[in-house]
Short mmCIF file of N, CA, C and O in Angstrom, two decimals:
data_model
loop_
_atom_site.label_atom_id
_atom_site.label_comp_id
_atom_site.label_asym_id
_atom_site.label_seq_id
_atom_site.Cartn_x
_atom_site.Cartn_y
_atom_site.Cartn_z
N UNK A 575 31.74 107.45 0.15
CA UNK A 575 31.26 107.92 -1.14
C UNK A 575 29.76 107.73 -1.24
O UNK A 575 29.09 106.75 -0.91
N UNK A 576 29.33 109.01 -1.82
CA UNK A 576 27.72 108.26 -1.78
C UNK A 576 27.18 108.35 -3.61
O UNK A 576 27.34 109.12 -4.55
N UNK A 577 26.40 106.88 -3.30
CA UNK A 577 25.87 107.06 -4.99
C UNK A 577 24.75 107.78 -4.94
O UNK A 577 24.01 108.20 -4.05
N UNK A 578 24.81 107.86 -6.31
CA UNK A 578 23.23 108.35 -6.66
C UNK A 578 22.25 107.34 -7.40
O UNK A 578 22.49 106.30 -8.02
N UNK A 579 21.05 108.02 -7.12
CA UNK A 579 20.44 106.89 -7.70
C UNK A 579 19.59 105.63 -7.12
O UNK A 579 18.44 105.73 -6.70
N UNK A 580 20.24 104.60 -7.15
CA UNK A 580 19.54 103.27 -7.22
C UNK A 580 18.64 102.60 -5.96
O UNK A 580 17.84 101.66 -5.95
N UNK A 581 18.99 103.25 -5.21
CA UNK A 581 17.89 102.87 -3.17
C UNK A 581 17.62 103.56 -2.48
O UNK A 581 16.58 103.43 -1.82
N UNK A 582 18.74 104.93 -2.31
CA UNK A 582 18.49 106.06 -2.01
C UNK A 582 17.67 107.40 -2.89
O UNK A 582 17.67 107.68 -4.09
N UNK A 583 16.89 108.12 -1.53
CA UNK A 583 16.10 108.94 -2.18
C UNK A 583 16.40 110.34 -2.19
O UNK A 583 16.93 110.73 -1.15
N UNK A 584 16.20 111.27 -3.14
CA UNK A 584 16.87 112.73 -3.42
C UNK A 584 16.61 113.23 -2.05
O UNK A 584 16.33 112.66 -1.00
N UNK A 585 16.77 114.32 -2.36
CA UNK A 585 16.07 115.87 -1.28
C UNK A 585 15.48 116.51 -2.17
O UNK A 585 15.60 117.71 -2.42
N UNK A 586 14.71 115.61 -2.76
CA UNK A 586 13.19 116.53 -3.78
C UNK A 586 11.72 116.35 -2.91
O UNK A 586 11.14 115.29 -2.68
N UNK A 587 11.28 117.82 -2.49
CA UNK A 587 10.31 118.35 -2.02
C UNK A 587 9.06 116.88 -1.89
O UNK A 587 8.33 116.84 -0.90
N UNK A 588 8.96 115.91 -2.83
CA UNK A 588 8.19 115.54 -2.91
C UNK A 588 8.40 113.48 -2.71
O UNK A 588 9.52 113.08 -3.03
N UNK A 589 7.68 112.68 -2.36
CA UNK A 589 7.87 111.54 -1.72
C UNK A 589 7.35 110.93 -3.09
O UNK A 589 6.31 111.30 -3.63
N UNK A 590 8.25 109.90 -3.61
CA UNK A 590 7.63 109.26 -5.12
C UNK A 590 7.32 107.84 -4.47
O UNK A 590 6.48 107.10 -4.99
N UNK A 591 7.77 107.59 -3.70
CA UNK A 591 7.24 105.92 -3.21
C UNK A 591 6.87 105.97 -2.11
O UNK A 591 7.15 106.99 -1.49
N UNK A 592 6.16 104.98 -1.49
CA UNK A 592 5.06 104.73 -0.19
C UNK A 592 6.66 103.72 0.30
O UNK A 592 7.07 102.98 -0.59
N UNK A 593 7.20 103.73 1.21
CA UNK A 593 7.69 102.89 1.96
C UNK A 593 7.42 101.39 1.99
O UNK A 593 8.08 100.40 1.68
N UNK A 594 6.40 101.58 2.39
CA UNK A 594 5.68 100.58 3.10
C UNK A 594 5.36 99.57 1.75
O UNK A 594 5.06 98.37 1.72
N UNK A 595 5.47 100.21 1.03
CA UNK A 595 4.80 98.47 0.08
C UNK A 595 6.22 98.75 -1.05
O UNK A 595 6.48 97.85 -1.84
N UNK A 596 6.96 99.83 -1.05
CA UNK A 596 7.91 100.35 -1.95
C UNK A 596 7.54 100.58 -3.75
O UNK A 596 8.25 100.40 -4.74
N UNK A 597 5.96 101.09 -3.60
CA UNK A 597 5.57 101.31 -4.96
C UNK A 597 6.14 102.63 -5.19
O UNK A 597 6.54 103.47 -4.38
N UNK A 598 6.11 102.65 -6.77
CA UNK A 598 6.30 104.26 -7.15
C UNK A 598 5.10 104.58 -7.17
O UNK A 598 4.25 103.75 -7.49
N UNK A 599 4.68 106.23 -6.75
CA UNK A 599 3.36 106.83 -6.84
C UNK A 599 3.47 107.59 -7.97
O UNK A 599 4.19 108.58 -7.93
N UNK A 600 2.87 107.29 -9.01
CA UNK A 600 2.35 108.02 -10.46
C UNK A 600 1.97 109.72 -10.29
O UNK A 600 2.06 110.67 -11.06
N UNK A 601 1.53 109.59 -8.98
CA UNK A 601 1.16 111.48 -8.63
C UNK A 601 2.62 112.22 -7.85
O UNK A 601 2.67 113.36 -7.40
N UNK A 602 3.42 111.48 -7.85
CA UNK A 602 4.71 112.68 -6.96
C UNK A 602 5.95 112.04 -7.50
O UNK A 602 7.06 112.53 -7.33
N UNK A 603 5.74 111.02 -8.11
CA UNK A 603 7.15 110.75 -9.11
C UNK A 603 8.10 111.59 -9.47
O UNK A 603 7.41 112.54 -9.86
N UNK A 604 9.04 111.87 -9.59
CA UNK A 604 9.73 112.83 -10.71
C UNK A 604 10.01 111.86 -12.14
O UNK A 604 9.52 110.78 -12.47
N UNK A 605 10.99 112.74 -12.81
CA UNK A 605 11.78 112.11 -13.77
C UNK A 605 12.49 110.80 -13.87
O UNK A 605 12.49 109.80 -14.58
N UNK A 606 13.14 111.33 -12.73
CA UNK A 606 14.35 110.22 -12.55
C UNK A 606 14.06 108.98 -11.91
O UNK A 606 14.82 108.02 -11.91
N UNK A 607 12.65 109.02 -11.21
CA UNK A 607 11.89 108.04 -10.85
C UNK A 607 11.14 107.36 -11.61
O UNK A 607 11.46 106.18 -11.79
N UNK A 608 10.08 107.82 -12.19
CA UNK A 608 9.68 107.45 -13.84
C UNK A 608 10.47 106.94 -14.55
O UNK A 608 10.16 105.76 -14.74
N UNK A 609 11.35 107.23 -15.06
CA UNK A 609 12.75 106.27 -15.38
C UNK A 609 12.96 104.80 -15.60
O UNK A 609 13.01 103.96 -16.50
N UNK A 610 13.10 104.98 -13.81
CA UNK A 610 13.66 103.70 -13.57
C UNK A 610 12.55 102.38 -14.03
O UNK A 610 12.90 101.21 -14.19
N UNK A 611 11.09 102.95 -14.20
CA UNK A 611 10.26 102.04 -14.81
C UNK A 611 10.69 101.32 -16.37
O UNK A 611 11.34 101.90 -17.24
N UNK A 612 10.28 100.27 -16.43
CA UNK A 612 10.81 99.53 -17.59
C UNK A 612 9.63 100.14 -18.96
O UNK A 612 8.40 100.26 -18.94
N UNK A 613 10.43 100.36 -19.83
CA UNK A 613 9.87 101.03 -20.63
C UNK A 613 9.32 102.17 -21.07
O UNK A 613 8.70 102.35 -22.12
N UNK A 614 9.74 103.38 -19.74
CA UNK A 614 9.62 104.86 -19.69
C UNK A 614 11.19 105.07 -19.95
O UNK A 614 12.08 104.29 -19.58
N UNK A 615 11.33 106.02 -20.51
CA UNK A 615 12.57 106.76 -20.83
C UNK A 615 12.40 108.71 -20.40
O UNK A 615 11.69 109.19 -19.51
N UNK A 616 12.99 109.22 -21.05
CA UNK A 616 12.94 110.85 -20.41
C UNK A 616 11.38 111.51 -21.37
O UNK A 616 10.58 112.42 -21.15
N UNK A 617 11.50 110.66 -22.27
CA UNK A 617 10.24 111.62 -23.13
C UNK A 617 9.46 111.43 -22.63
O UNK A 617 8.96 112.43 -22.12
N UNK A 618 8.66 109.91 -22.34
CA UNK A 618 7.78 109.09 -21.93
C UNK A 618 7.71 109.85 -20.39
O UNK A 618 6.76 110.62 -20.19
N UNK A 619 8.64 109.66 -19.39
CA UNK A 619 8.40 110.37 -17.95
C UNK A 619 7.75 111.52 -18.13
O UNK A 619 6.62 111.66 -17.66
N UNK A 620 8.50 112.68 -18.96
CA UNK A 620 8.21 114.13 -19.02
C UNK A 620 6.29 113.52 -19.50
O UNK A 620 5.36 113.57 -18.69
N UNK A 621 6.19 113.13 -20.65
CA UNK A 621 5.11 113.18 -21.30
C UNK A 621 4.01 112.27 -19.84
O UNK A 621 2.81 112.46 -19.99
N UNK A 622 4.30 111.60 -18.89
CA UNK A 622 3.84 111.46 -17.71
C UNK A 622 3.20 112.49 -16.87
O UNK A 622 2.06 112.63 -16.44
N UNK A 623 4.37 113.20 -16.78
CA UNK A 623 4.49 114.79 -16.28
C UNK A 623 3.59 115.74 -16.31
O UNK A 623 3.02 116.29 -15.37
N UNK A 624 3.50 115.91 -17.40
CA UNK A 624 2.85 116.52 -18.37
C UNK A 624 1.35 116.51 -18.23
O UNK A 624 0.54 117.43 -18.18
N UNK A 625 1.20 115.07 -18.17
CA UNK A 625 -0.29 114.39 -18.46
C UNK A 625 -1.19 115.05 -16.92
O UNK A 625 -2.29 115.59 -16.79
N UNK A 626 -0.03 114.67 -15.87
CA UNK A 626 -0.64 114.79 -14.37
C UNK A 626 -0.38 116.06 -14.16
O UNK A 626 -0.69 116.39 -13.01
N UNK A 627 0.12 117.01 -14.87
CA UNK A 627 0.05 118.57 -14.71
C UNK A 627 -1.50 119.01 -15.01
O UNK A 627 -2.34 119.66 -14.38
N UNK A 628 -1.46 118.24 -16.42
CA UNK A 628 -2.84 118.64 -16.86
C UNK A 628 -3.84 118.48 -16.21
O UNK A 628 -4.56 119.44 -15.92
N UNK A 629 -4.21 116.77 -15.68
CA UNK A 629 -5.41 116.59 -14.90
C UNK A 629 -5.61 116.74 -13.49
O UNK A 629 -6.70 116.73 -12.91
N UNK A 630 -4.40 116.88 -12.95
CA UNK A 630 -4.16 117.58 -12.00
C UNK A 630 -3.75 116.23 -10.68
O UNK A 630 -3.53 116.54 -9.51
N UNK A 631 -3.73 114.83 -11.17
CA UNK A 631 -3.74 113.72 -10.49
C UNK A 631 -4.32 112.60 -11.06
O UNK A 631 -5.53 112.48 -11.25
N UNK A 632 -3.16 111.50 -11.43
CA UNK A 632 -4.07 110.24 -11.44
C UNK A 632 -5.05 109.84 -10.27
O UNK A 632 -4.83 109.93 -9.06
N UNK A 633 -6.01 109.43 -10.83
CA UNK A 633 -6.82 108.68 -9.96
C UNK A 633 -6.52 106.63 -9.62
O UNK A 633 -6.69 105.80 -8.73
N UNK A 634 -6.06 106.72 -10.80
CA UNK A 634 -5.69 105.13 -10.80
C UNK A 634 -4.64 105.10 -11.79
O UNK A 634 -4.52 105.93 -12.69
N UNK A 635 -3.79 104.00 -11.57
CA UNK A 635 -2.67 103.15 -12.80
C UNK A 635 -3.28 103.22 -14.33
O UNK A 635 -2.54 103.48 -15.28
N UNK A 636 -4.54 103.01 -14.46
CA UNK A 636 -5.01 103.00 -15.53
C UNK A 636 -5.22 103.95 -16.27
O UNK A 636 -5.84 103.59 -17.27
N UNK A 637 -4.97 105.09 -16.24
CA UNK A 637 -4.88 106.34 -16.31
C UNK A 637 -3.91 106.62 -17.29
O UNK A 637 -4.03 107.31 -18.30
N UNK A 638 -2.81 105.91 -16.82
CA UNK A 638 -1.45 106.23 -18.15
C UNK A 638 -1.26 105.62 -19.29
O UNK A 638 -0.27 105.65 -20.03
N UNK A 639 -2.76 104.77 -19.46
CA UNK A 639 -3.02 104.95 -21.08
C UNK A 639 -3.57 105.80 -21.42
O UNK A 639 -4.08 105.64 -22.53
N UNK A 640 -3.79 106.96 -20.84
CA UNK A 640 -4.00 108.00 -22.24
C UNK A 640 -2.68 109.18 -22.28
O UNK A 640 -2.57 110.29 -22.79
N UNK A 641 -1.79 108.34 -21.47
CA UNK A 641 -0.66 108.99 -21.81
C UNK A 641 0.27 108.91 -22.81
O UNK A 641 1.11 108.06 -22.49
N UNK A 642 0.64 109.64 -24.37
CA UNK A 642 0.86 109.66 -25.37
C UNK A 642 2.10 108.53 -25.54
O UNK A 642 3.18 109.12 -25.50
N UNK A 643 2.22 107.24 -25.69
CA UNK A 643 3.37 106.16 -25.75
C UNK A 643 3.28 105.05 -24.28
O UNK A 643 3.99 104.32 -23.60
N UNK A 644 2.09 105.47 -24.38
CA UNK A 644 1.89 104.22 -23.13
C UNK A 644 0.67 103.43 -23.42
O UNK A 644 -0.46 103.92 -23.46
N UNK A 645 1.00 101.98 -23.64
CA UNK A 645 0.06 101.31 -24.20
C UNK A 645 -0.33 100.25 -23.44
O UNK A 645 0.39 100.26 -22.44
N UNK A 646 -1.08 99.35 -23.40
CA UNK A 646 -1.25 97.86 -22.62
C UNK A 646 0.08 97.55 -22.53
O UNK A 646 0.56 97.68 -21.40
N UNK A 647 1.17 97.00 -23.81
CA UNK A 647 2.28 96.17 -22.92
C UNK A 647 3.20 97.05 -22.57
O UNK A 647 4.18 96.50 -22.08
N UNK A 648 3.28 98.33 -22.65
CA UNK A 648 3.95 99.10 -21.80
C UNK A 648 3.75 99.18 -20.23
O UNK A 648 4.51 98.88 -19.30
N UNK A 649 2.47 99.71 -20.27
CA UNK A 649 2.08 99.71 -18.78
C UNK A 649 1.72 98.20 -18.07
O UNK A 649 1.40 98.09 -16.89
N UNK A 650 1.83 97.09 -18.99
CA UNK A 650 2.12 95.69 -18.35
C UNK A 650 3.02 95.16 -17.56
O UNK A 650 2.78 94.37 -16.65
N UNK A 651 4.68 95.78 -18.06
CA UNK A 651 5.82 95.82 -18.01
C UNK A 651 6.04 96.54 -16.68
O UNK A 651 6.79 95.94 -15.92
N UNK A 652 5.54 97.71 -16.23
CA UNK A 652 5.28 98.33 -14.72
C UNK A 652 4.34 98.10 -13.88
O UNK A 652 4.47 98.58 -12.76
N UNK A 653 3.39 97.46 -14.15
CA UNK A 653 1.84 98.16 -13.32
C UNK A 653 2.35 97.53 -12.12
O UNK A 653 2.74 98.53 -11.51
N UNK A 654 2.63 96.42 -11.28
CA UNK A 654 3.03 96.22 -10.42
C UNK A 654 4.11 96.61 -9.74
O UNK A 654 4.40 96.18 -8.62
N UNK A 655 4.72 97.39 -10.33
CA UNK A 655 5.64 98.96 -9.53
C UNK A 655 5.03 99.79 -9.05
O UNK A 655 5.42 100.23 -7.97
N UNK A 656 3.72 100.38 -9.72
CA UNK A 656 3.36 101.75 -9.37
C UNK A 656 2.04 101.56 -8.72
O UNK A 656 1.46 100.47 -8.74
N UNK A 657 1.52 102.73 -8.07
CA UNK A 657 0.69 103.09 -7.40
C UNK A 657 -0.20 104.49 -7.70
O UNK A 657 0.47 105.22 -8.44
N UNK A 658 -1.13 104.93 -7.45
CA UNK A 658 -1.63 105.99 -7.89
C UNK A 658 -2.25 106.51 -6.28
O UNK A 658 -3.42 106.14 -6.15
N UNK A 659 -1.84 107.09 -5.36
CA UNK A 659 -2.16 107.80 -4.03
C UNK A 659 -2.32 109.10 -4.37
O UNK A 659 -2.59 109.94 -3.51
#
């Protein structure tokens, strides 16, 4: 049986974590990856989404405070998950 979800990674076009250190990358994330961060939910991911559609790429973690519901102790709660490559 195979799960979904929790260690294993989709067959989506795009790589959301670096292996090697097992961060999430803020620039190729999806949804369901965004997610799993503490304190993102589906609005918050999309509105992620959204943000890096617009500018076309974080440059850094710090970045997703000007993403609409992401504040200091939000992005406190992740920053040592994610990565910005």
């Amino acid at each position: 049986m195979e799960q979904n979800g929790q260690n294993k990674q989709t067959s989506e076009p795009t790589e959301p974590s670096d292996p090697a250190d097992g961060l999430l990358n803020i620039n190729t994330a999806g949804s369901n990856e965004l997610q799993t961060l503490k304190g993102v939910g589906p609005v918050t991911a999309q509105r992620i989404i959204d943000y890096r559609n617009q500018i076309g790429r974080f440059d850094n973690v710090d970045q997703l405070l000007k993403v609409n519901g992401i504040g200091e102790k939000t992005l406190a709660k992740f920053r040592d998950q994610v990565c910005a490559r």
